[in-house]
Amino acid sequence: MPYVDGLAVPYAKGGSGTGAGNFANAALNVMSRNAASLFGAGDLDELALYTTTLSAATIAAHYTAGTGASPNAKPTAAFTATPSPATTGQQVSLDASGSSDSDGTIAKYEWDLDGNGTYETDTGTTPTTTQTYATAGDVTVGLRVTDNDGATDTTTRTLTVQPVANQAPTAAFTLSPNPATTGQQVSLDASGSSDSDGTIAKYEWDLDGNGTYETDTGTTPTTTQTYATAGDVTVGLRVTDNDGATDTTSHALTVQAPPPPSSAYAQVVLTTPGAKDYWRLGEVLGHQPHRPARHDAADRPGGVTLGVPGALSGDSDTAARFDGVNDAARATVNLSATNKLTVEFWLKWNAYANDDRLAMELTPNFNQNAGGFVIDP
């Protein structure tokens, strides 16, 4: 939306674009096209770019500030208190650097740190200060700011001061591999657990998912387990800190039967995190893409030869052969939700012409279409 003299004006959009992606890393040409043609004549001042869309109110305020059409605007007081809540004896940091003055500067920061309604702490032009509180309870902390023209603004925050108490620990663990196969050793590591005001005194595990923590590893945060039966197991962890407080967490572990030898590689692919599309190219009558959730037929425009010896040792699955003249295959893939991609394949070149080793290309022409890629080994 264009604005002139601080007000929105009607406009007609003369062209169209995709609107996709970020703006370019390029030169901004002013009053010309590439400093070589379409030169404009006139005075230019105060050019600014913002990485956000300014509101109509902000634009109007900028215009009045530039024309001097408005009287002094009062400042805006704002501050943060960290931590909040706090504990007795703990230092609280107060930061009023978020305060602002639309037509000038903040000349003075004054604080009411004890909540009595008077601003007894003057930090001058420094927007920060600290305070500790010896007594538990709620304190109304106040801030008063004064701008360079004498206008003021105030704001308050309620700070809760709590007595020092034991903080409960945080239970966290990883398990690997997941999914696992029956008989495979699973490693569990709870070293990511923590206690903000002490130490972890005990790690207990529910390895069979029955809801009880029957495996106590003491102060050792790791253990291992194997599972004889395929299925889903909810593995649990309970940690106890040196003051007796506890926390629990759990992860779902999938235990699978081991794949038959002929499909071991396929299982490796299909159980890899992020697997999206997978074509084994071992069919007899046509290509069949294998995906974790669905199966779709792929087009075979040319006379691709099926059933030729495959690339993997010990795998009876066959491969597809392309003659380099008119053989081709096509499959629709939707990659619009990601900007990261790994393409994995096994390829044996028999011949290629004119140094053209094109293995695959996303979009009809990589050079002319955004979002595509080409693989030219």
XYZ file of C-alpha atoms in Angstrom:
377
model
C 0.000 0.000 0.000
C 1.536 3.372 -1.006
C 1.338 6.459 1.215
C 1.816 10.117 0.250
C 2.217 12.837 2.899
C 1.404 10.275 5.601
C -1.915 9.161 4.081
C -2.821 6.055 2.091
C -3.577 6.684 -1.587
C -5.390 4.473 -4.122
C -3.276 2.611 -6.618
C -3.545 0.045 -9.396
C -1.155 -2.898 -9.584
C 0.249 -2.981 -13.113
C 1.950 -6.365 -13.005
C 2.024 -9.634 -11.162
C 4.593 -11.895 -9.601
C 4.809 -15.119 -7.665
C 5.545 -13.401 -4.370
C 7.598 -16.400 -3.306
C 10.910 -16.312 -1.459
C 12.946 -13.464 -0.022
C 14.058 -10.254 -1.677
C 17.349 -10.309 -3.537
C 20.832 -9.385 -2.305
C 21.366 -6.669 -4.925
C 21.942 -2.960 -5.512
C 19.081 -0.522 -4.821
C 19.102 1.873 -7.774
C 17.794 5.343 -6.888
C 16.377 7.786 -9.442
C 17.638 5.592 -12.264
C 17.636 2.116 -13.686
C 20.995 0.576 -12.833
C 22.511 4.098 -12.834
C 22.464 3.910 -16.628
C 18.982 4.946 -17.857
C 15.542 6.308 -16.817
C 17.138 9.020 -14.716
C 14.760 10.941 -12.454
C 15.049 14.637 -11.592
C 14.293 15.977 -8.101
C 15.400 16.189 -4.472
C 15.499 13.078 -2.290
C 15.954 12.920 1.478
C 15.650 10.494 4.416
C 15.409 7.222 2.466
C 14.735 4.281 4.822
C 13.965 0.567 4.454
C 12.220 -1.553 7.112
C 12.095 -5.343 7.285
C 8.447 -5.148 8.377
C 5.200 -3.531 7.258
C 4.668 -0.191 9.024
C 1.160 0.547 10.295
C -0.833 3.525 9.046
C -0.472 5.143 12.485
C 3.309 4.765 12.421
C 3.525 6.237 8.923
C 1.368 9.196 9.944
C 3.543 9.747 13.024
C 6.685 9.699 10.877
C 5.170 12.278 8.539
C 4.158 14.641 11.316
C 7.562 14.237 12.941
C 9.234 15.184 9.670
C 7.030 18.214 8.992
C 7.119 19.491 12.555
C 3.335 19.683 12.473
C 2.763 18.203 15.933
C 3.583 19.403 19.494
C 5.921 17.491 21.736
C 4.686 13.944 22.195
C 5.134 12.463 25.635
C 7.476 9.479 25.993
C 6.382 5.905 26.616
C 7.635 4.140 29.737
C 8.314 0.391 29.554
C 10.568 -1.974 31.461
C 11.241 -5.634 32.190
C 12.132 -7.322 35.474
C 14.279 -10.474 35.411
C 13.783 -12.933 36.982
C 10.078 -12.711 37.690
C 9.108 -14.238 40.021
C 12.274 -13.815 42.066
C 13.385 -15.358 45.350
C 14.408 -13.548 48.506
C 17.987 -12.318 48.320
C 18.115 -12.828 44.533
C 19.261 -9.884 42.400
C 16.539 -8.583 40.080
C 17.616 -6.763 36.917
C 15.325 -3.969 35.718
C 15.711 -2.762 32.155
C 13.832 0.241 30.747
C 15.653 0.360 27.410
C 12.310 -0.484 25.791
C 11.047 2.983 26.724
C 10.828 5.429 23.816
C 10.117 8.998 22.760
C 8.728 9.413 19.247
C 9.956 12.979 18.837
C 13.022 13.151 21.021
C 15.042 11.260 23.611
C 14.630 9.963 27.166
C 16.497 12.366 29.462
C 15.843 10.706 32.829
C 14.833 7.342 34.323
C 13.434 7.294 37.893
C 12.445 4.152 39.793
C 10.067 3.266 42.623
C 11.780 0.053 43.731
C 9.997 -0.486 47.065
C 6.445 0.126 45.832
C 5.744 3.136 48.105
C 4.657 5.392 45.209
C 7.707 7.687 45.161
C 10.486 7.547 42.577
C 13.487 7.678 44.903
C 16.060 6.051 42.585
C 17.230 8.318 39.762
C 19.518 6.589 37.227
C 19.757 9.612 34.913
C 20.063 8.555 31.269
C 20.959 4.972 32.249
C 17.893 2.738 31.634
C 18.950 -0.129 33.902
C 19.287 -0.842 37.602
C 19.203 -3.791 40.025
C 17.548 -4.551 43.348
C 17.275 -7.387 45.873
C 14.351 -8.048 48.211
C 14.715 -9.592 51.662
C 11.018 -10.250 52.271
C 8.683 -12.498 50.303
C 5.544 -10.947 48.816
C 4.337 -8.835 45.882
C 6.078 -5.532 45.133
C 4.694 -2.909 42.724
C 7.809 -1.628 40.991
C 7.346 1.698 39.192
C 9.194 3.597 36.462
C 8.926 7.254 35.469
C 10.632 8.522 32.314
C 11.132 12.159 31.297
C 11.905 13.213 27.723
C 14.161 16.028 26.532
C 11.208 18.436 26.495
C 10.089 17.664 30.059
C 7.129 15.389 29.283
C 6.787 12.302 31.488
C 5.169 8.870 31.504
C 4.914 6.181 34.170
C 4.313 2.439 34.267
C 4.374 -0.288 36.921
C 4.920 -4.038 37.148
C 4.031 -6.401 39.965
C 7.067 -8.428 41.015
C 6.452 -11.556 43.059
C 9.198 -12.377 45.569
C 9.108 -15.982 46.778
C 10.919 -17.644 49.651
C 13.886 -19.758 48.606
C 12.641 -23.308 48.051
C 14.056 -26.422 46.490
C 13.531 -26.458 42.749
C 12.452 -29.762 41.249
C 14.864 -31.397 38.771
C 14.143 -31.801 35.066
C 14.106 -35.310 33.597
C 15.302 -35.753 30.019
C 16.752 -38.664 28.103
C 17.489 -39.974 24.638
C 17.212 -43.510 23.300
C 19.002 -44.886 20.279
C 18.230 -46.432 17.897
C 14.545 -45.650 17.520
C 12.988 -47.575 15.812
C 14.936 -50.610 17.025
C 14.683 -54.239 15.950
C 13.964 -57.195 18.216
C 17.129 -58.343 19.952
C 18.937 -55.069 19.188
C 20.531 -53.234 22.118
C 18.950 -49.842 22.825
C 21.095 -47.233 24.606
C 19.339 -44.837 27.009
C 21.102 -41.663 28.138
C 19.659 -39.296 30.759
C 22.739 -37.092 31.095
C 20.626 -34.229 29.708
C 18.614 -34.196 32.975
C 19.381 -31.275 35.291
C 18.742 -29.681 38.685
C 18.970 -25.886 38.831
C 19.763 -25.757 42.568
C 21.479 -29.060 43.256
C 22.387 -32.410 41.729
C 20.627 -35.519 40.440
C 20.947 -38.186 43.151
C 19.092 -41.059 41.466
C 18.007 -42.264 38.007
C 15.193 -44.819 37.819
C 13.879 -46.405 34.624
C 10.620 -47.969 33.476
C 12.052 -50.033 30.650
C 9.057 -52.296 29.978
C 6.378 -49.587 29.935
C 4.359 -50.981 32.855
C 4.373 -47.682 34.781
C 6.819 -48.699 37.541
C 10.457 -47.641 37.742
C 12.015 -50.994 38.472
C 15.548 -50.275 37.176
C 17.595 -48.059 39.515
C 20.966 -46.968 38.115
C 21.806 -44.720 41.076
C 23.829 -41.686 39.999
C 24.668 -43.299 36.620
C 22.547 -41.618 33.920
C 22.844 -44.379 31.301
C 21.595 -47.921 30.786
C 20.810 -50.362 27.959
C 17.973 -52.721 27.140
C 16.963 -55.237 24.460
C 13.415 -56.181 23.490
C 12.346 -59.629 22.308
C 8.867 -58.683 21.042
C 7.941 -56.221 18.308
C 5.605 -53.351 19.237
C 5.540 -49.908 20.833
C 6.970 -49.454 24.343
C 6.599 -46.314 26.473
C 9.991 -46.037 28.177
C 9.957 -43.874 31.318
C 12.544 -42.076 33.448
C 12.249 -40.733 37.000
C 14.992 -38.524 38.443
C 15.379 -37.523 42.099
C 17.484 -34.556 43.212
C 19.613 -34.243 46.355
C 16.650 -32.714 48.245
C 14.219 -35.496 47.319
C 12.239 -33.695 44.601
C 11.432 -35.761 41.503
C 10.480 -35.362 37.860
C 9.445 -37.884 35.219
C 9.401 -38.072 31.442
C 8.851 -40.749 28.813
C 9.533 -41.568 25.157
C 7.772 -43.952 22.797
C 10.102 -46.637 21.430
C 9.095 -48.618 18.345
C 10.437 -52.176 18.224
C 10.260 -53.822 14.792
C 10.886 -57.331 13.583
C 14.172 -57.454 11.651
C 13.653 -57.188 7.877
C 14.335 -60.203 5.672
C 17.828 -60.154 4.123
C 16.543 -59.239 0.633
C 14.908 -56.034 1.886
C 17.472 -54.944 4.475
C 18.536 -51.936 2.421
C 14.925 -50.915 1.826
C 14.289 -51.006 5.563
C 17.328 -48.807 6.142
C 15.925 -46.234 3.709
C 12.332 -46.372 4.951
C 13.300 -46.046 8.625
C 15.649 -43.105 8.055
C 14.141 -39.895 9.540
C 12.879 -37.585 6.798
C 12.305 -40.350 4.199
C 9.700 -39.016 1.740
C 9.816 -40.786 -1.637
C 11.479 -44.089 -2.498
C 11.470 -45.938 -5.809
C 13.080 -49.412 -5.741
C 12.773 -49.694 -9.564
C 12.501 -53.450 -9.172
C 8.991 -53.977 -10.554
C 8.248 -56.206 -13.536
C 5.326 -54.319 -15.102
C 5.932 -50.707 -14.162
C 7.629 -48.308 -11.768
C 6.172 -48.141 -8.311
C 7.382 -45.378 -5.951
C 7.576 -46.552 -2.354
C 6.733 -43.987 0.302
C 6.278 -44.397 4.031
C 2.580 -43.539 3.803
C 1.415 -44.133 0.225
C 2.158 -45.761 -3.126
C 1.686 -43.984 -6.460
C 2.457 -45.207 -9.953
C 5.077 -43.258 -11.904
C 4.930 -42.555 -15.649
C 7.224 -44.438 -18.025
C 7.178 -42.460 -21.326
C 9.959 -44.498 -22.928
C 10.642 -48.181 -23.267
C 12.594 -48.633 -20.029
C 13.964 -52.158 -19.604
C 12.900 -53.699 -16.293
C 14.304 -56.626 -14.388
C 18.017 -56.068 -15.078
C 20.523 -57.010 -12.351
C 20.398 -54.667 -9.365
C 23.172 -52.672 -7.774
C 23.089 -54.019 -4.206
C 25.149 -57.002 -3.096
C 23.029 -59.761 -1.580
C 19.743 -58.117 -2.654
C 17.569 -59.951 -5.192
C 15.720 -56.775 -6.130
C 16.285 -55.800 -9.774
C 16.944 -52.446 -11.452
C 15.709 -50.462 -14.485
C 17.808 -49.765 -17.595
C 17.522 -46.659 -19.789
C 18.833 -46.786 -23.376
C 20.109 -43.189 -23.578
C 17.979 -42.518 -26.671
C 14.322 -42.187 -25.668
C 13.910 -43.935 -22.321
C 12.702 -41.787 -19.438
C 10.687 -41.964 -16.240
C 8.729 -39.336 -14.386
C 7.203 -39.009 -10.914
C 5.454 -36.038 -9.330
C 7.067 -34.953 -6.064
C 5.939 -32.110 -3.836
C 8.965 -30.460 -2.203
C 7.294 -27.104 -1.579
C 7.464 -27.495 2.209
C 11.261 -27.774 2.492
C 14.470 -26.031 1.476
C 16.670 -29.019 2.384
C 16.949 -32.170 0.322
C 19.106 -35.270 -0.009
C 18.864 -37.345 -3.195
C 20.280 -40.875 -2.950
C 20.651 -43.337 -5.833
C 22.857 -46.091 -7.286
C 23.907 -45.551 -10.903
C 26.135 -47.298 -13.430
C 26.818 -45.342 -16.626
C 26.857 -47.387 -19.835
C 27.168 -44.498 -22.276
C 26.363 -40.832 -22.702
C 26.565 -38.369 -25.609
C 27.929 -34.825 -25.952
C 29.215 -34.840 -22.369
C 25.580 -34.969 -21.223
C 25.509 -37.050 -18.057
C 22.128 -35.764 -16.834
C 20.817 -38.162 -14.191
C 17.730 -36.210 -13.144
C 16.230 -32.739 -13.122
C 13.379 -31.264 -11.083
C 11.167 -28.828 -13.084
C 11.004 -28.977 -16.896
C 14.060 -26.723 -17.215
C 16.271 -26.063 -14.200
C 17.737 -22.937 -15.811
C 14.352 -21.270 -16.271
C 12.253 -22.420 -13.312
C 12.712 -21.472 -9.687
C 12.814 -24.194 -7.047
C 14.345 -26.891 -9.206
C 17.607 -28.756 -9.213
C 19.764 -30.743 -11.598
C 22.000 -33.730 -10.842
C 24.818 -34.136 -13.344
C 27.302 -36.612 -11.845
